[in-house]
């Protein structure tokens, strides 16, 4: 499994898609930082570190995280068909389930590393515009939030892998990703919003005025766990039974 994981990392290294995925998250941090640095209505000194980090987490959970992670996911799983190397891959003696999980592990590693780096970069930039100390308690609290974000975003990836495998193309999968984000705008403030799994990372993290005041936690847990299991089962079934033509 480690050799497959390493091979996937090497294939991804230096690609334009990886650069684009990283750039989206860096741009998110820079946007939040510049807003606090320039906009007189926002002040890190006045509002505090937690509000500053909340603005970054909200942007990632509501919009840019899905863009970054799903672009990469669609590319990794549809790439073999785009590059016409799928026949050699699927006729190899390696079990297809191992191939699937090696690709999934790459995406999970990227989610974890990218979110932790986003947290670190936002902290370093925030220190440039405030004298307010970034205490150990705040760091631990925010690391807890970003860790939960890693888990929740990871649970929403398998269903996207299913569509990428099913459609075998990059563009239709991206269109599905855009649909997901558009529905976020529509459903985040409606009753029962947590039953739409893609609102859960936002609603389960500090999110200010977005979303209903009352968050149905059991409903959110049920929906995100359901979509994780469903996505994993559908993706594995499609990947292990997919034809080589």
mmCIF file of C-alpha atoms in Angstrom:
data_model
loop_
_atom_site.group_PDB
_atom_site.id
_atom_site.type_symbol
_atom_site.label_atom_id
_atom_site.label_comp_id
_atom_site.label_asym_id
_atom_site.label_seq_id
_atom_site.Cartn_x
_atom_site.Cartn_y
_atom_site.Cartn_z
ATOM 1 C CA UNK A 1 0.000 0.000 0.000
ATOM 2 C CA UNK A 2 2.836 2.406 0.841
ATOM 3 C CA UNK A 3 4.430 1.864 -2.578
ATOM 4 C CA UNK A 4 1.116 2.662 -4.280
ATOM 5 C CA UNK A 5 0.675 5.722 -2.099
ATOM 6 C CA UNK A 6 4.192 6.896 -2.932
ATOM 7 C CA UNK A 7 3.592 6.337 -6.655
ATOM 8 C CA UNK A 8 0.405 8.435 -6.522
ATOM 9 C CA UNK A 9 2.264 11.231 -4.756
ATOM 10 C CA UNK A 10 4.996 11.190 -7.393
ATOM 11 C CA UNK A 11 2.432 11.362 -10.214
ATOM 12 C CA UNK A 12 0.779 14.325 -8.540
ATOM 13 C CA UNK A 13 3.970 16.191 -7.692
ATOM 14 C CA UNK A 14 4.458 19.333 -9.745
ATOM 15 C CA UNK A 15 1.120 19.146 -11.589
ATOM 16 C CA UNK A 16 -0.887 22.269 -12.390
ATOM 17 C CA UNK A 17 -3.904 20.825 -10.588
ATOM 18 C CA UNK A 18 -1.957 20.500 -7.338
ATOM 19 C CA UNK A 19 -0.729 24.065 -7.740
ATOM 20 C CA UNK A 20 -4.289 25.277 -8.357
ATOM 21 C CA UNK A 21 -5.633 23.405 -5.323
ATOM 22 C CA UNK A 22 -2.960 24.885 -3.059
ATOM 23 C CA UNK A 23 -3.396 28.355 -4.549
ATOM 24 C CA UNK A 24 -7.138 28.347 -3.780
ATOM 25 C CA UNK A 25 -6.498 27.825 -0.069
ATOM 26 C CA UNK A 26 -3.618 30.312 0.070
ATOM 27 C CA UNK A 27 -5.845 32.885 -1.630
ATOM 28 C CA UNK A 28 -8.509 32.219 1.007
ATOM 29 C CA UNK A 29 -6.091 32.974 3.836
ATOM 30 C CA UNK A 30 -4.774 36.083 2.063
ATOM 31 C CA UNK A 31 -8.314 37.328 1.429
ATOM 32 C CA UNK A 32 -9.290 37.026 5.092
ATOM 33 C CA UNK A 33 -6.012 38.581 6.200
ATOM 34 C CA UNK A 34 -6.289 41.522 3.809
ATOM 35 C CA UNK A 35 -9.884 42.113 4.908
ATOM 36 C CA UNK A 36 -8.785 42.446 8.513
ATOM 37 C CA UNK A 37 -5.735 44.491 7.544
ATOM 38 C CA UNK A 38 -7.572 46.983 5.316
ATOM 39 C CA UNK A 39 -11.236 47.095 6.306
ATOM 40 C CA UNK A 40 -11.708 49.568 9.206
ATOM 41 C CA UNK A 41 -14.877 47.738 10.277
ATOM 42 C CA UNK A 42 -12.817 44.673 11.169
ATOM 43 C CA UNK A 43 -10.015 44.655 13.676
ATOM 44 C CA UNK A 44 -8.055 41.755 15.062
ATOM 45 C CA UNK A 45 -7.158 43.896 18.064
ATOM 46 C CA UNK A 46 -10.832 44.541 18.795
ATOM 47 C CA UNK A 47 -12.468 41.285 17.678
ATOM 48 C CA UNK A 48 -9.771 38.869 18.807
ATOM 49 C CA UNK A 49 -8.025 35.888 17.317
ATOM 50 C CA UNK A 50 -11.034 33.559 17.416
ATOM 51 C CA UNK A 51 -13.125 35.823 15.171
ATOM 52 C CA UNK A 52 -10.187 36.164 12.787
ATOM 53 C CA UNK A 53 -9.751 32.400 12.508
ATOM 54 C CA UNK A 54 -13.524 31.984 12.209
ATOM 55 C CA UNK A 55 -13.575 34.123 9.063
ATOM 56 C CA UNK A 56 -10.978 31.843 7.456
ATOM 57 C CA UNK A 57 -12.697 28.621 8.561
ATOM 58 C CA UNK A 58 -16.041 29.908 7.275
ATOM 59 C CA UNK A 59 -14.647 30.650 3.812
ATOM 60 C CA UNK A 60 -12.987 27.233 3.619
ATOM 61 C CA UNK A 61 -16.016 25.315 4.906
ATOM 62 C CA UNK A 62 -18.529 27.207 2.810
ATOM 63 C CA UNK A 63 -16.755 27.491 -0.520
ATOM 64 C CA UNK A 64 -13.037 27.249 -1.159
ATOM 65 C CA UNK A 65 -12.351 23.976 0.640
ATOM 66 C CA UNK A 66 -14.720 22.152 -1.685
ATOM 67 C CA UNK A 67 -13.110 23.804 -4.681
ATOM 68 C CA UNK A 68 -9.606 22.800 -3.634
ATOM 69 C CA UNK A 69 -10.346 19.240 -2.523
ATOM 70 C CA UNK A 70 -12.793 18.254 -5.224
ATOM 71 C CA UNK A 71 -10.702 19.589 -8.096
ATOM 72 C CA UNK A 72 -7.834 17.447 -6.839
ATOM 73 C CA UNK A 73 -10.093 14.437 -6.222
ATOM 74 C CA UNK A 74 -11.653 14.552 -9.670
ATOM 75 C CA UNK A 75 -8.246 14.872 -11.274
ATOM 76 C CA UNK A 76 -6.705 11.944 -9.379
ATOM 77 C CA UNK A 77 -9.539 9.510 -10.156
ATOM 78 C CA UNK A 78 -10.275 10.633 -13.711
ATOM 79 C CA UNK A 79 -6.645 11.091 -14.720
ATOM 80 C CA UNK A 80 -6.094 7.492 -15.821
ATOM 81 C CA UNK A 81 -8.835 7.878 -18.431
ATOM 82 C CA UNK A 82 -7.699 11.347 -19.498
ATOM 83 C CA UNK A 83 -4.145 10.075 -20.020
ATOM 84 C CA UNK A 84 -5.315 6.733 -21.519
ATOM 85 C CA UNK A 85 -3.318 4.680 -18.984
ATOM 86 C CA UNK A 86 -6.312 2.964 -17.374
ATOM 87 C CA UNK A 87 -5.954 -0.320 -19.303
ATOM 88 C CA UNK A 88 -2.418 -0.891 -18.046
ATOM 89 C CA UNK A 89 -3.457 0.085 -14.533
ATOM 90 C CA UNK A 90 -6.534 -2.147 -14.312
ATOM 91 C CA UNK A 91 -4.844 -5.190 -15.872
ATOM 92 C CA UNK A 92 -2.029 -5.112 -13.306
ATOM 93 C CA UNK A 93 -2.015 -7.814 -10.580
ATOM 94 C CA UNK A 94 -2.642 -5.197 -7.879
ATOM 95 C CA UNK A 95 -6.124 -5.362 -6.373
ATOM 96 C CA UNK A 96 -8.273 -2.462 -7.460
ATOM 97 C CA UNK A 97 -9.430 -1.773 -3.905
ATOM 98 C CA UNK A 98 -5.804 -1.111 -2.976
ATOM 99 C CA UNK A 99 -5.485 1.276 -5.918
ATOM 100 C CA UNK A 100 -8.624 3.074 -4.805
ATOM 101 C CA UNK A 101 -7.497 3.493 -1.205
ATOM 102 C CA UNK A 102 -3.993 4.590 -2.196
ATOM 103 C CA UNK A 103 -5.523 7.461 -4.185
ATOM 104 C CA UNK A 104 -7.936 8.252 -1.353
ATOM 105 C CA UNK A 105 -5.062 8.329 1.125
ATOM 106 C CA UNK A 106 -3.277 10.935 -1.013
ATOM 107 C CA UNK A 107 -6.356 13.159 -0.920
ATOM 108 C CA UNK A 108 -6.740 12.709 2.838
ATOM 109 C CA UNK A 109 -3.108 13.589 3.398
ATOM 110 C CA UNK A 110 -3.560 16.707 1.276
ATOM 111 C CA UNK A 111 -6.651 17.776 3.229
ATOM 112 C CA UNK A 112 -4.854 17.376 6.560
ATOM 113 C CA UNK A 113 -1.631 19.097 5.502
ATOM 114 C CA UNK A 114 -3.372 21.927 3.632
ATOM 115 C CA UNK A 115 -5.706 22.811 6.520
ATOM 116 C CA UNK A 116 -2.896 22.764 9.076
ATOM 117 C CA UNK A 117 -0.767 24.934 6.789
ATOM 118 C CA UNK A 118 -3.718 27.307 6.300
ATOM 119 C CA UNK A 119 -3.976 27.614 10.068
ATOM 120 C CA UNK A 120 -0.240 28.227 10.450
ATOM 121 C CA UNK A 121 -0.107 30.783 7.626
ATOM 122 C CA UNK A 122 -3.131 32.684 8.946
ATOM 123 C CA UNK A 123 -1.556 32.810 12.413
ATOM 124 C CA UNK A 124 1.736 34.169 11.080
ATOM 125 C CA UNK A 125 -0.001 36.797 8.961
ATOM 126 C CA UNK A 126 -2.290 37.782 11.828
ATOM 127 C CA UNK A 127 0.712 38.576 14.008
ATOM 128 C CA UNK A 128 1.655 41.287 11.514
ATOM 129 C CA UNK A 129 -1.501 43.310 12.208
ATOM 130 C CA UNK A 130 -1.968 42.949 15.962
ATOM 131 C CA UNK A 131 -0.126 43.116 19.239
ATOM 132 C CA UNK A 132 -2.694 40.865 20.869
ATOM 133 C CA UNK A 133 -0.909 37.666 21.992
ATOM 134 C CA UNK A 134 -1.756 34.365 20.357
ATOM 135 C CA UNK A 135 -2.044 32.313 23.519
ATOM 136 C CA UNK A 136 -1.556 28.579 23.906
ATOM 137 C CA UNK A 137 -5.250 28.182 24.800
ATOM 138 C CA UNK A 138 -6.331 29.855 21.533
ATOM 139 C CA UNK A 139 -3.924 27.710 19.493
ATOM 140 C CA UNK A 140 -5.228 24.489 21.069
ATOM 141 C CA UNK A 141 -8.843 25.586 20.593
ATOM 142 C CA UNK A 142 -8.298 26.460 16.943
ATOM 143 C CA UNK A 143 -6.329 23.270 16.282
ATOM 144 C CA UNK A 144 -9.350 21.381 17.583
ATOM 145 C CA UNK A 145 -11.594 23.230 15.131
ATOM 146 C CA UNK A 146 -9.275 22.637 12.184
ATOM 147 C CA UNK A 147 -8.899 18.961 13.139
ATOM 148 C CA UNK A 148 -12.682 18.552 13.058
ATOM 149 C CA UNK A 149 -12.691 20.289 9.686
ATOM 150 C CA UNK A 150 -10.142 17.765 8.382
ATOM 151 C CA UNK A 151 -12.356 14.866 9.454
ATOM 152 C CA UNK A 152 -15.575 16.335 8.075
ATOM 153 C CA UNK A 153 -14.120 17.302 4.695
ATOM 154 C CA UNK A 154 -12.511 13.857 4.446
ATOM 155 C CA UNK A 155 -15.894 12.198 4.995
ATOM 156 C CA UNK A 156 -17.363 14.093 2.034
ATOM 157 C CA UNK A 157 -14.679 12.985 -0.432
ATOM 158 C CA UNK A 158 -15.729 9.353 -1.222
ATOM 159 C CA UNK A 159 -19.001 10.362 -2.899
ATOM 160 C CA UNK A 160 -17.020 12.697 -5.183
ATOM 161 C CA UNK A 161 -14.651 9.841 -6.046
ATOM 162 C CA UNK A 162 -17.700 7.825 -7.084
ATOM 163 C CA UNK A 163 -18.815 10.475 -9.578
ATOM 164 C CA UNK A 164 -15.271 10.897 -10.910
ATOM 165 C CA UNK A 165 -14.997 7.119 -11.417
ATOM 166 C CA UNK A 166 -18.488 6.828 -12.867
ATOM 167 C CA UNK A 167 -18.181 9.671 -15.349
ATOM 168 C CA UNK A 168 -14.508 8.945 -16.126
ATOM 169 C CA UNK A 169 -14.011 12.586 -17.044
ATOM 170 C CA UNK A 170 -12.748 15.629 -15.204
ATOM 171 C CA UNK A 171 -15.178 18.310 -16.395
ATOM 172 C CA UNK A 172 -18.509 16.626 -15.490
ATOM 173 C CA UNK A 173 -17.189 15.891 -12.010
ATOM 174 C CA UNK A 174 -16.266 19.555 -11.613
ATOM 175 C CA UNK A 175 -19.776 20.513 -12.697
ATOM 176 C CA UNK A 176 -21.097 18.285 -9.935
ATOM 177 C CA UNK A 177 -18.801 20.059 -7.491
ATOM 178 C CA UNK A 178 -20.184 23.438 -8.565
ATOM 179 C CA UNK A 179 -23.718 22.135 -8.006
ATOM 180 C CA UNK A 180 -22.759 21.111 -4.476
ATOM 181 C CA UNK A 181 -21.458 24.599 -3.694
ATOM 182 C CA UNK A 182 -24.481 26.345 -5.206
ATOM 183 C CA UNK A 183 -26.821 24.227 -3.083
ATOM 184 C CA UNK A 184 -24.783 25.297 -0.053
ATOM 185 C CA UNK A 185 -25.856 28.893 -0.671
ATOM 186 C CA UNK A 186 -29.507 27.860 -0.943
ATOM 187 C CA UNK A 187 -29.770 25.378 1.925
ATOM 188 C CA UNK A 188 -27.460 26.733 4.632
ATOM 189 C CA UNK A 189 -30.164 28.990 6.111
ATOM 190 C CA UNK A 190 -33.123 26.638 5.703
ATOM 191 C CA UNK A 191 -34.689 24.414 8.385
ATOM 192 C CA UNK A 192 -33.087 20.984 8.417
ATOM 193 C CA UNK A 193 -29.922 22.329 6.807
ATOM 194 C CA UNK A 194 -27.709 19.761 8.544
ATOM 195 C CA UNK A 195 -29.423 16.975 6.603
ATOM 196 C CA UNK A 196 -27.593 18.311 3.557
ATOM 197 C CA UNK A 197 -24.118 16.892 4.355
ATOM 198 C CA UNK A 198 -22.127 19.663 2.666
ATOM 199 C CA UNK A 199 -23.399 22.249 5.144
ATOM 200 C CA UNK A 200 -22.149 20.223 8.118
ATOM 201 C CA UNK A 201 -18.472 21.364 8.119
ATOM 202 C CA UNK A 202 -19.690 24.967 8.203
ATOM 203 C CA UNK A 203 -22.431 24.478 10.789
ATOM 204 C CA UNK A 204 -20.282 22.319 13.081
ATOM 205 C CA UNK A 205 -17.553 24.983 13.130
ATOM 206 C CA UNK A 206 -17.818 28.597 14.355
ATOM 207 C CA UNK A 207 -19.686 30.300 11.509
ATOM 208 C CA UNK A 208 -20.971 33.659 12.724
ATOM 209 C CA UNK A 209 -24.285 34.680 11.200
ATOM 210 C CA UNK A 210 -24.332 31.993 8.493
ATOM 211 C CA UNK A 211 -26.772 29.165 9.120
ATOM 212 C CA UNK A 212 -29.577 28.793 11.624
ATOM 213 C CA UNK A 213 -28.967 29.733 15.245
ATOM 214 C CA UNK A 214 -29.987 26.214 16.285
ATOM 215 C CA UNK A 215 -27.873 23.466 14.730
ATOM 216 C CA UNK A 216 -29.321 19.954 14.687
ATOM 217 C CA UNK A 217 -26.174 18.090 15.721
ATOM 218 C CA UNK A 218 -27.635 14.534 15.566
ATOM 219 C CA UNK A 219 -29.043 15.291 12.101
ATOM 220 C CA UNK A 220 -25.673 16.546 10.919
ATOM 221 C CA UNK A 221 -23.837 13.497 12.265
ATOM 222 C CA UNK A 222 -26.343 11.153 10.613
ATOM 223 C CA UNK A 223 -26.158 12.907 7.230
ATOM 224 C CA UNK A 224 -22.378 13.156 7.030
ATOM 225 C CA UNK A 225 -21.858 9.563 8.208
ATOM 226 C CA UNK A 226 -24.493 8.335 5.744
ATOM 227 C CA UNK A 227 -22.919 10.120 2.782
ATOM 228 C CA UNK A 228 -19.470 8.836 3.809
ATOM 229 C CA UNK A 229 -20.582 5.188 3.944
ATOM 230 C CA UNK A 230 -22.716 5.501 0.812
ATOM 231 C CA UNK A 231 -19.935 7.200 -1.135
ATOM 232 C CA UNK A 232 -17.364 4.629 -0.056
ATOM 233 C CA UNK A 233 -19.569 1.669 -0.989
ATOM 234 C CA UNK A 234 -20.576 3.119 -4.358
ATOM 235 C CA UNK A 235 -17.039 4.184 -5.238
ATOM 236 C CA UNK A 236 -15.503 0.814 -4.296
ATOM 237 C CA UNK A 237 -18.177 -1.057 -6.234
ATOM 238 C CA UNK A 238 -17.660 1.100 -9.316
ATOM 239 C CA UNK A 239 -13.875 0.996 -9.127
ATOM 240 C CA UNK A 240 -13.592 -2.764 -8.620
ATOM 241 C CA UNK A 241 -16.126 -3.563 -11.378
ATOM 242 C CA UNK A 242 -15.173 -0.919 -13.903
ATOM 243 C CA UNK A 243 -14.355 -2.141 -17.397
ATOM 244 C CA UNK A 244 -10.899 -1.636 -18.859
ATOM 245 C CA UNK A 245 -12.127 -0.388 -22.229
#
